mmCIF file of C-alpha atoms in Angstrom:
data_model
loop_
_atom_site.group_PDB
_atom_site.id
_atom_site.type_symbol
_atom_site.label_atom_id
_atom_site.label_comp_id
_atom_site.label_asym_id
_atom_site.label_seq_id
_atom_site.Cartn_x
_atom_site.Cartn_y
_atom_site.Cartn_z
ATOM 1 C CA THR A 1 -2.386 130.463 -47.429
ATOM 2 C CA GLY A 2 -1.643 130.716 -51.123
ATOM 3 C CA SER A 3 -4.712 128.944 -52.461
ATOM 4 C CA PRO A 4 -7.625 131.248 -53.389
ATOM 5 C CA VAL A 5 -10.101 128.575 -52.342
ATOM 6 C CA PHE A 6 -8.528 128.264 -48.896
ATOM 7 C CA HIS A 7 -8.565 132.030 -48.519
ATOM 8 C CA THR A 8 -12.280 132.135 -49.362
ATOM 9 C CA LEU A 9 -13.047 129.369 -46.882
ATOM 10 C CA TRP A 10 -11.014 131.121 -44.185
ATOM 11 C CA SER A 11 -12.905 134.383 -44.793
ATOM 12 C CA TYR A 12 -16.203 132.505 -44.522
ATOM 13 C CA VAL A 13 -15.199 130.873 -41.246
ATOM 14 C CA LEU A 14 -13.976 134.164 -39.789
ATOM 15 C CA ALA A 15 -17.241 135.883 -40.736
ATOM 16 C CA TYR A 16 -19.232 133.044 -39.170
ATOM 17 C CA VAL A 17 -17.316 133.093 -35.881
ATOM 18 C CA TRP A 18 -17.344 136.887 -35.781
ATOM 19 C CA LYS A 19 -21.107 136.935 -36.297
ATOM 20 C CA ARG A 20 -21.630 134.411 -33.505
ATOM 21 C CA ASN A 21 -19.397 136.386 -31.128
ATOM 22 C CA ILE A 22 -21.246 139.629 -31.881
ATOM 23 C CA THR A 23 -24.660 138.151 -31.150
#
C-alpha cells in the first residue's frame, strides 16, 4: 500500500462497503 492510486481505490471501496453495511 505505497501507491497513492491504490490508497484512493481502497478508500473508495471501504466507503462503499461501509455505506452498504449501514443501510
